Every structure is written in structure tokens, then in C-alpha cells.
Amino acid sequence: MIKQLAANRKAFYDYEILETYEAGIVLKGTEVKSIRAGKANLRDSFGRFDKGELFVFNMHITPYDYGNIYNVAPLRTRKLLLHKEEIKRLIGKVTQKGLTLVVTKLYAKDNRIKLELALVRGKKQYDKREQIKKRDLDRESRHKM
């Protein structure tokens, strides 16, 4: 069973999503409790490689209310868990083509916290305006029916 805990809706507006990957994430116990309580923010979070490992940056997890001394920094860097082949493929794509990795969803799957990592290319301003125009026209046409 999959339960979505947080989403980065702005990523779908700002970026063109090319591929998505499911990754595990290394968390502390109080972070898991806080995420399950819905206190995670993915707005500016992104993935970056360091020494052949993948990490997520700027993912804000509010400290757990009852965590006292076990709470950790809300914006700390967290390690992502992917297969070695997937990491090699992603390193090649990110360095070669000028693409980037953005976190789009955070969800619970089979009692584990997973996140969806997307390989993206930034949209131009005129692409964003076109998307807004198309969405408004669709909304108006549905409203008239």
C-alpha cells in the first residue's frame, strides 16, 4: 500500500520531467515520525552526487514535537539508496547533458519511507506561460459542459 506524505508540485511547473526513480532514504527515528505526521517540505530539494553516492539537499523535515534530544537539524543532508547501476547511469546523464535531479514525492510504501527522484530539464519562461494558458482553456471547456 502506498500513502503519499509530501509532494513537490512546483517541480512539475518549473521543470520538464524526463525520468523518475524510486529511492530509499536514510532517516533517523524522529524524522520518520515527523514525516508520517505530514511535516516534510520538498519545495527546493534536489539530489547531488558526492564520491559516488547520492544525497538529497534542502529537504526540510520539521523536528518531531516529542523528540527532545533525539531531534536532528531540519535541513541536514540525507543519503539516498539506489542500486549501483542506477547511480552510474544517473551520474552519466547529470554530468553529460546538464540535467538535474529533483525530489517530486515522498511516500510510505510497505512501511518504509521512499521518495521519487526525477531527472529534469528546466523549462523556459514561454513554456510556463503556454502551460498556464492550456490549463486555463481546459478548465473553461470543462466548466461549460
Short mmCIF file of N, CA and C in Angstrom, two decimals:
data_model
loop_
_atom_site.label_atom_id
_atom_site.label_comp_id
_atom_site.label_asym_id
_atom_site.label_seq_id
_atom_site.Cartn_x
_atom_site.Cartn_y
_atom_site.Cartn_z
N MET A 1 0.84 -1.18 0.00
CA MET A 1 0.00 0.00 0.00
C MET A 1 0.89 1.25 0.00
N ILE A 2 0.55 2.21 -0.84
CA ILE A 2 1.33 3.44 -0.96
C ILE A 2 0.51 4.60 -0.43
N LYS A 3 1.11 5.37 0.49
CA LYS A 3 0.46 6.55 1.04
C LYS A 3 1.37 7.75 0.81
N GLN A 4 0.89 8.72 0.04
CA GLN A 4 1.71 9.90 -0.25
C GLN A 4 1.76 10.80 0.98
N LEU A 5 2.97 11.20 1.36
CA LEU A 5 3.17 12.01 2.57
C LEU A 5 3.51 13.46 2.26
N ALA A 6 4.17 13.71 1.12
CA ALA A 6 4.51 15.07 0.71
C ALA A 6 4.75 15.08 -0.79
N ALA A 7 4.54 16.24 -1.40
CA ALA A 7 4.74 16.37 -2.85
C ALA A 7 5.36 17.72 -3.16
N ASN A 8 6.10 17.77 -4.24
CA ASN A 8 6.72 18.99 -4.73
C ASN A 8 6.00 19.39 -6.01
N ARG A 9 4.86 20.05 -5.88
CA ARG A 9 4.05 20.40 -7.05
C ARG A 9 4.72 21.46 -7.91
N LYS A 10 5.55 22.29 -7.32
CA LYS A 10 6.23 23.34 -8.07
C LYS A 10 7.22 22.75 -9.08
N ALA A 11 7.74 21.57 -8.79
CA ALA A 11 8.69 20.93 -9.70
C ALA A 11 8.05 20.64 -11.06
N PHE A 12 6.77 20.27 -11.07
CA PHE A 12 6.09 19.97 -12.32
C PHE A 12 5.87 21.23 -13.15
N TYR A 13 5.82 22.37 -12.50
CA TYR A 13 5.66 23.65 -13.19
C TYR A 13 7.00 24.18 -13.70
N ASP A 14 8.04 24.07 -12.89
CA ASP A 14 9.34 24.64 -13.23
C ASP A 14 10.20 23.77 -14.14
N TYR A 15 9.95 22.46 -14.16
CA TYR A 15 10.84 21.56 -14.88
C TYR A 15 10.07 20.63 -15.81
N GLU A 16 10.77 20.20 -16.84
CA GLU A 16 10.26 19.16 -17.73
C GLU A 16 10.82 17.84 -17.21
N ILE A 17 9.94 16.94 -16.81
CA ILE A 17 10.35 15.69 -16.17
C ILE A 17 10.62 14.64 -17.26
N LEU A 18 11.86 14.12 -17.26
CA LEU A 18 12.28 13.16 -18.27
C LEU A 18 12.15 11.72 -17.77
N GLU A 19 12.64 11.44 -16.57
CA GLU A 19 12.59 10.10 -15.99
C GLU A 19 12.36 10.22 -14.49
N THR A 20 11.78 9.16 -13.90
CA THR A 20 11.63 9.15 -12.45
C THR A 20 12.23 7.86 -11.89
N TYR A 21 12.73 7.96 -10.67
CA TYR A 21 13.34 6.84 -9.98
C TYR A 21 12.79 6.78 -8.57
N GLU A 22 12.64 5.56 -8.05
CA GLU A 22 12.24 5.38 -6.66
C GLU A 22 13.50 5.12 -5.85
N ALA A 23 13.67 5.87 -4.77
CA ALA A 23 14.86 5.73 -3.94
C ALA A 23 14.47 5.62 -2.48
N GLY A 24 15.23 4.83 -1.76
CA GLY A 24 15.09 4.78 -0.31
C GLY A 24 15.86 5.94 0.27
N ILE A 25 15.61 6.25 1.53
CA ILE A 25 16.28 7.38 2.16
C ILE A 25 16.68 6.98 3.58
N VAL A 26 17.88 7.40 3.99
CA VAL A 26 18.38 7.09 5.32
C VAL A 26 17.88 8.17 6.27
N LEU A 27 17.08 7.77 7.26
CA LEU A 27 16.47 8.71 8.20
C LEU A 27 16.71 8.28 9.63
N LYS A 28 16.59 9.21 10.56
CA LYS A 28 16.59 8.92 11.99
C LYS A 28 15.15 8.64 12.41
N GLY A 29 14.97 8.05 13.59
CA GLY A 29 13.65 7.67 14.06
C GLY A 29 12.69 8.82 14.22
N THR A 30 13.16 9.95 14.75
CA THR A 30 12.27 11.09 14.94
C THR A 30 11.88 11.72 13.61
N GLU A 31 12.76 11.61 12.60
CA GLU A 31 12.43 12.13 11.28
C GLU A 31 11.29 11.33 10.66
N VAL A 32 11.30 10.03 10.86
CA VAL A 32 10.24 9.18 10.32
C VAL A 32 8.90 9.56 10.95
N LYS A 33 8.90 9.75 12.26
CA LYS A 33 7.66 10.12 12.95
C LYS A 33 7.15 11.47 12.46
N SER A 34 8.05 12.40 12.24
CA SER A 34 7.66 13.72 11.77
C SER A 34 7.12 13.66 10.34
N ILE A 35 7.73 12.86 9.49
CA ILE A 35 7.25 12.71 8.11
C ILE A 35 5.87 12.09 8.10
N ARG A 36 5.66 11.06 8.91
CA ARG A 36 4.35 10.41 8.97
C ARG A 36 3.28 11.36 9.49
N ALA A 37 3.70 12.36 10.28
CA ALA A 37 2.76 13.38 10.77
C ALA A 37 2.52 14.47 9.71
N GLY A 38 3.18 14.37 8.56
CA GLY A 38 2.97 15.32 7.47
C GLY A 38 3.78 16.59 7.59
N LYS A 39 4.93 16.53 8.23
CA LYS A 39 5.72 17.74 8.45
C LYS A 39 7.00 17.73 7.63
N ALA A 40 6.87 17.44 6.34
CA ALA A 40 8.01 17.47 5.43
C ALA A 40 7.72 18.46 4.31
N ASN A 41 8.77 19.16 3.86
CA ASN A 41 8.64 20.13 2.79
C ASN A 41 9.70 19.82 1.73
N LEU A 42 9.25 19.60 0.50
CA LEU A 42 10.16 19.24 -0.59
C LEU A 42 10.40 20.37 -1.57
N ARG A 43 10.00 21.58 -1.24
CA ARG A 43 9.98 22.67 -2.22
C ARG A 43 11.28 22.85 -2.99
N ASP A 44 12.40 23.03 -2.36
CA ASP A 44 13.66 23.29 -3.07
C ASP A 44 14.63 22.12 -2.97
N SER A 45 14.14 20.92 -2.74
CA SER A 45 15.04 19.80 -2.54
C SER A 45 15.54 19.25 -3.88
N PHE A 46 16.79 18.81 -3.87
CA PHE A 46 17.43 18.30 -5.08
C PHE A 46 18.45 17.25 -4.70
N GLY A 47 18.83 16.43 -5.68
CA GLY A 47 19.83 15.39 -5.46
C GLY A 47 21.17 15.79 -6.03
N ARG A 48 22.23 15.37 -5.36
CA ARG A 48 23.59 15.67 -5.82
C ARG A 48 24.49 14.49 -5.47
N PHE A 49 25.50 14.24 -6.31
CA PHE A 49 26.43 13.14 -6.09
C PHE A 49 27.65 13.63 -5.33
N ASP A 50 28.15 12.75 -4.44
CA ASP A 50 29.37 13.04 -3.70
C ASP A 50 30.11 11.72 -3.49
N LYS A 51 31.27 11.58 -4.11
CA LYS A 51 32.09 10.37 -4.01
C LYS A 51 31.32 9.11 -4.39
N GLY A 52 30.55 9.19 -5.47
CA GLY A 52 29.84 8.02 -5.96
C GLY A 52 28.56 7.69 -5.21
N GLU A 53 28.17 8.52 -4.26
CA GLU A 53 26.93 8.30 -3.52
C GLU A 53 25.98 9.45 -3.79
N LEU A 54 24.70 9.20 -3.67
CA LEU A 54 23.67 10.20 -3.95
C LEU A 54 23.09 10.72 -2.64
N PHE A 55 23.00 12.05 -2.53
CA PHE A 55 22.46 12.70 -1.34
C PHE A 55 21.36 13.67 -1.74
N VAL A 56 20.44 13.92 -0.82
CA VAL A 56 19.38 14.90 -1.06
C VAL A 56 19.67 16.11 -0.17
N PHE A 57 19.54 17.30 -0.76
CA PHE A 57 19.80 18.55 -0.08
C PHE A 57 18.51 19.37 0.00
N ASN A 58 18.42 20.25 0.99
CA ASN A 58 17.31 21.20 1.18
C ASN A 58 15.95 20.54 1.39
N MET A 59 15.92 19.31 1.84
CA MET A 59 14.65 18.69 2.19
C MET A 59 14.39 19.01 3.67
N HIS A 60 13.35 19.78 3.92
CA HIS A 60 13.07 20.24 5.28
C HIS A 60 12.11 19.28 5.97
N ILE A 61 12.58 18.70 7.08
CA ILE A 61 11.73 17.86 7.92
C ILE A 61 11.68 18.53 9.29
N THR A 62 10.50 19.01 9.67
CA THR A 62 10.32 19.70 10.94
C THR A 62 10.65 18.76 12.08
N PRO A 63 11.40 19.21 13.10
CA PRO A 63 11.72 18.34 14.23
C PRO A 63 10.45 17.82 14.91
N TYR A 64 10.49 16.56 15.33
CA TYR A 64 9.36 15.91 15.98
C TYR A 64 9.09 16.58 17.33
N ASP A 65 7.83 16.84 17.62
CA ASP A 65 7.46 17.57 18.84
C ASP A 65 7.95 16.90 20.11
N TYR A 66 7.91 15.58 20.16
CA TYR A 66 8.28 14.86 21.38
C TYR A 66 9.65 14.20 21.26
N GLY A 67 10.47 14.66 20.34
CA GLY A 67 11.75 14.02 20.09
C GLY A 67 12.87 14.47 21.00
N ASN A 68 12.72 15.57 21.69
CA ASN A 68 13.71 16.23 22.56
C ASN A 68 15.15 16.05 22.09
N ILE A 69 15.99 15.31 22.77
CA ILE A 69 17.42 15.25 22.43
C ILE A 69 17.70 14.43 21.17
N TYR A 70 16.72 13.67 20.68
CA TYR A 70 16.94 12.82 19.52
C TYR A 70 16.66 13.53 18.19
N ASN A 71 16.14 14.75 18.25
CA ASN A 71 15.89 15.50 17.03
C ASN A 71 17.20 15.90 16.36
N VAL A 72 17.17 16.00 15.04
CA VAL A 72 18.34 16.40 14.26
C VAL A 72 18.00 17.68 13.49
N ALA A 73 18.99 18.26 12.83
CA ALA A 73 18.78 19.50 12.08
C ALA A 73 17.76 19.28 10.97
N PRO A 74 16.81 20.21 10.79
CA PRO A 74 15.74 20.02 9.80
C PRO A 74 16.22 19.97 8.36
N LEU A 75 17.31 20.66 8.02
CA LEU A 75 17.79 20.71 6.64
C LEU A 75 19.04 19.88 6.40
N ARG A 76 19.29 18.89 7.25
CA ARG A 76 20.54 18.12 7.10
C ARG A 76 20.54 17.34 5.79
N THR A 77 21.73 17.01 5.32
CA THR A 77 21.90 16.23 4.10
C THR A 77 21.58 14.77 4.42
N ARG A 78 20.77 14.14 3.56
CA ARG A 78 20.36 12.76 3.79
C ARG A 78 20.78 11.89 2.61
N LYS A 79 21.27 10.69 2.92
CA LYS A 79 21.74 9.77 1.88
C LYS A 79 20.56 9.06 1.24
N LEU A 80 20.63 8.89 -0.08
CA LEU A 80 19.61 8.15 -0.82
C LEU A 80 20.15 6.78 -1.19
N LEU A 81 19.25 5.82 -1.25
CA LEU A 81 19.63 4.44 -1.51
C LEU A 81 19.10 4.02 -2.88
N LEU A 82 20.02 3.77 -3.80
CA LEU A 82 19.70 3.29 -5.15
C LEU A 82 20.65 2.16 -5.50
N HIS A 83 20.30 1.38 -6.51
CA HIS A 83 21.21 0.34 -6.99
C HIS A 83 22.41 1.00 -7.65
N LYS A 84 23.54 0.31 -7.60
CA LYS A 84 24.79 0.85 -8.14
C LYS A 84 24.68 1.19 -9.63
N GLU A 85 23.97 0.35 -10.38
CA GLU A 85 23.82 0.60 -11.82
C GLU A 85 23.00 1.88 -12.06
N GLU A 86 21.97 2.09 -11.25
CA GLU A 86 21.16 3.29 -11.40
C GLU A 86 21.98 4.54 -11.08
N ILE A 87 22.81 4.46 -10.05
CA ILE A 87 23.65 5.60 -9.69
C ILE A 87 24.63 5.92 -10.82
N LYS A 88 25.25 4.90 -11.41
CA LYS A 88 26.19 5.13 -12.52
C LYS A 88 25.49 5.77 -13.71
N ARG A 89 24.29 5.27 -14.03
CA ARG A 89 23.52 5.82 -15.15
C ARG A 89 23.16 7.28 -14.88
N LEU A 90 22.73 7.58 -13.66
CA LEU A 90 22.36 8.95 -13.33
C LEU A 90 23.56 9.89 -13.34
N ILE A 91 24.69 9.44 -12.84
CA ILE A 91 25.90 10.28 -12.86
C ILE A 91 26.24 10.66 -14.29
N GLY A 92 26.16 9.69 -15.20
CA GLY A 92 26.45 9.96 -16.61
C GLY A 92 25.49 10.97 -17.21
N LYS A 93 24.21 10.83 -16.92
CA LYS A 93 23.23 11.74 -17.51
C LYS A 93 23.34 13.15 -16.93
N VAL A 94 23.55 13.26 -15.62
CA VAL A 94 23.60 14.58 -14.99
C VAL A 94 24.84 15.35 -15.43
N THR A 95 25.98 14.69 -15.51
CA THR A 95 27.21 15.40 -15.89
C THR A 95 27.27 15.69 -17.38
N GLN A 96 26.75 14.80 -18.19
CA GLN A 96 26.90 14.92 -19.63
C GLN A 96 25.90 15.92 -20.24
N LYS A 97 24.66 15.84 -19.87
CA LYS A 97 23.63 16.59 -20.57
C LYS A 97 23.18 17.86 -19.86
N GLY A 98 23.72 18.15 -18.69
CA GLY A 98 23.31 19.36 -17.97
C GLY A 98 21.93 19.23 -17.34
N LEU A 99 21.54 18.02 -17.01
CA LEU A 99 20.26 17.80 -16.35
C LEU A 99 20.46 17.83 -14.84
N THR A 100 19.37 17.83 -14.10
CA THR A 100 19.48 17.83 -12.65
C THR A 100 18.48 16.86 -12.04
N LEU A 101 18.64 16.57 -10.76
CA LEU A 101 17.76 15.66 -10.04
C LEU A 101 16.93 16.45 -9.04
N VAL A 102 15.61 16.26 -9.05
CA VAL A 102 14.70 16.97 -8.16
C VAL A 102 13.80 15.95 -7.48
N VAL A 103 13.52 16.17 -6.20
CA VAL A 103 12.61 15.30 -5.46
C VAL A 103 11.18 15.74 -5.76
N THR A 104 10.33 14.80 -6.19
CA THR A 104 8.96 15.14 -6.54
C THR A 104 7.93 14.63 -5.53
N LYS A 105 8.18 13.48 -4.92
CA LYS A 105 7.22 12.92 -3.96
C LYS A 105 7.94 12.24 -2.81
N LEU A 106 7.27 12.18 -1.68
CA LEU A 106 7.73 11.44 -0.51
C LEU A 106 6.55 10.60 -0.08
N TYR A 107 6.74 9.28 0.02
CA TYR A 107 5.61 8.41 0.33
C TYR A 107 6.05 7.21 1.16
N ALA A 108 5.06 6.57 1.78
CA ALA A 108 5.29 5.35 2.54
C ALA A 108 4.86 4.17 1.69
N LYS A 109 5.76 3.22 1.53
CA LYS A 109 5.47 2.02 0.73
C LYS A 109 5.90 0.81 1.55
N ASP A 110 4.95 -0.04 1.88
CA ASP A 110 5.23 -1.24 2.68
C ASP A 110 5.99 -0.89 3.96
N ASN A 111 5.51 0.11 4.66
CA ASN A 111 6.06 0.53 5.95
C ASN A 111 7.47 1.12 5.87
N ARG A 112 7.89 1.55 4.69
CA ARG A 112 9.18 2.22 4.53
C ARG A 112 8.94 3.57 3.87
N ILE A 113 9.80 4.54 4.17
CA ILE A 113 9.69 5.86 3.56
C ILE A 113 10.54 5.84 2.28
N LYS A 114 9.91 6.18 1.17
CA LYS A 114 10.59 6.24 -0.13
C LYS A 114 10.38 7.63 -0.70
N LEU A 115 11.22 7.99 -1.66
CA LEU A 115 10.97 9.24 -2.38
C LEU A 115 11.14 9.02 -3.86
N GLU A 116 10.43 9.84 -4.62
CA GLU A 116 10.52 9.78 -6.08
C GLU A 116 11.45 10.87 -6.53
N LEU A 117 12.50 10.47 -7.22
CA LEU A 117 13.52 11.38 -7.70
C LEU A 117 13.33 11.50 -9.20
N ALA A 118 13.30 12.71 -9.73
CA ALA A 118 13.06 12.91 -11.15
C ALA A 118 14.29 13.54 -11.81
N LEU A 119 14.63 13.04 -12.97
CA LEU A 119 15.66 13.63 -13.81
C LEU A 119 14.97 14.69 -14.65
N VAL A 120 15.36 15.95 -14.50
CA VAL A 120 14.61 17.06 -15.09
C VAL A 120 15.50 18.00 -15.90
N ARG A 121 14.82 18.75 -16.77
CA ARG A 121 15.45 19.84 -17.52
C ARG A 121 14.59 21.07 -17.24
N GLY A 122 15.21 22.20 -16.98
CA GLY A 122 14.47 23.42 -16.68
C GLY A 122 13.64 23.91 -17.85
N LYS A 123 12.44 24.41 -17.55
CA LYS A 123 11.57 24.97 -18.59
C LYS A 123 11.92 26.44 -18.80
N LYS A 124 11.69 26.91 -20.00
CA LYS A 124 11.85 28.32 -20.31
C LYS A 124 10.58 29.06 -19.87
N GLN A 125 10.67 30.36 -19.76
CA GLN A 125 9.53 31.16 -19.30
C GLN A 125 8.33 31.03 -20.24
N TYR A 126 8.58 30.99 -21.57
CA TYR A 126 7.46 30.90 -22.50
C TYR A 126 6.78 29.54 -22.41
N ASP A 127 7.52 28.48 -22.06
CA ASP A 127 6.90 27.16 -21.86
C ASP A 127 5.95 27.20 -20.67
N LYS A 128 6.34 27.90 -19.62
CA LYS A 128 5.50 28.01 -18.44
C LYS A 128 4.22 28.76 -18.77
N ARG A 129 4.34 29.83 -19.56
CA ARG A 129 3.14 30.61 -19.93
C ARG A 129 2.20 29.77 -20.79
N GLU A 130 2.76 28.98 -21.70
CA GLU A 130 1.94 28.10 -22.53
C GLU A 130 1.18 27.08 -21.68
N GLN A 131 1.86 26.54 -20.69
CA GLN A 131 1.23 25.56 -19.82
C GLN A 131 0.06 26.18 -19.05
N ILE A 132 0.24 27.39 -18.55
CA ILE A 132 -0.83 28.08 -17.83
C ILE A 132 -2.01 28.35 -18.75
N LYS A 133 -1.72 28.80 -19.97
CA LYS A 133 -2.77 29.09 -20.94
C LYS A 133 -3.57 27.83 -21.27
N LYS A 134 -2.89 26.74 -21.51
CA LYS A 134 -3.55 25.47 -21.83
C LYS A 134 -4.41 25.00 -20.66
N ARG A 135 -3.90 25.10 -19.45
CA ARG A 135 -4.65 24.68 -18.27
C ARG A 135 -5.92 25.50 -18.10
N ASP A 136 -5.82 26.82 -18.32
CA ASP A 136 -6.99 27.69 -18.19
C ASP A 136 -8.05 27.36 -19.25
N LEU A 137 -7.62 27.10 -20.49
CA LEU A 137 -8.56 26.74 -21.55
C LEU A 137 -9.27 25.41 -21.23
N ASP A 138 -8.51 24.44 -20.73
CA ASP A 138 -9.12 23.15 -20.35
C ASP A 138 -10.14 23.34 -19.24
N ARG A 139 -9.81 24.17 -18.28
CA ARG A 139 -10.71 24.42 -17.15
C ARG A 139 -12.00 25.08 -17.64
N GLU A 140 -11.87 26.04 -18.54
CA GLU A 140 -13.06 26.72 -19.08
C GLU A 140 -13.93 25.76 -19.89
N SER A 141 -13.30 24.89 -20.68
CA SER A 141 -14.09 23.97 -21.50
C SER A 141 -14.83 22.95 -20.61
N ARG A 142 -14.20 22.50 -19.53
CA ARG A 142 -14.87 21.57 -18.62
C ARG A 142 -16.01 22.28 -17.89
N HIS A 143 -15.82 23.55 -17.59
CA HIS A 143 -16.82 24.31 -16.86
C HIS A 143 -18.09 24.52 -17.71
N LYS A 144 -17.91 24.69 -19.03
CA LYS A 144 -19.05 24.93 -19.92
C LYS A 144 -19.90 23.69 -20.11
N MET A 145 -19.33 22.52 -19.95
CA MET A 145 -20.09 21.27 -20.16
C MET A 145 -21.02 21.02 -19.05
#
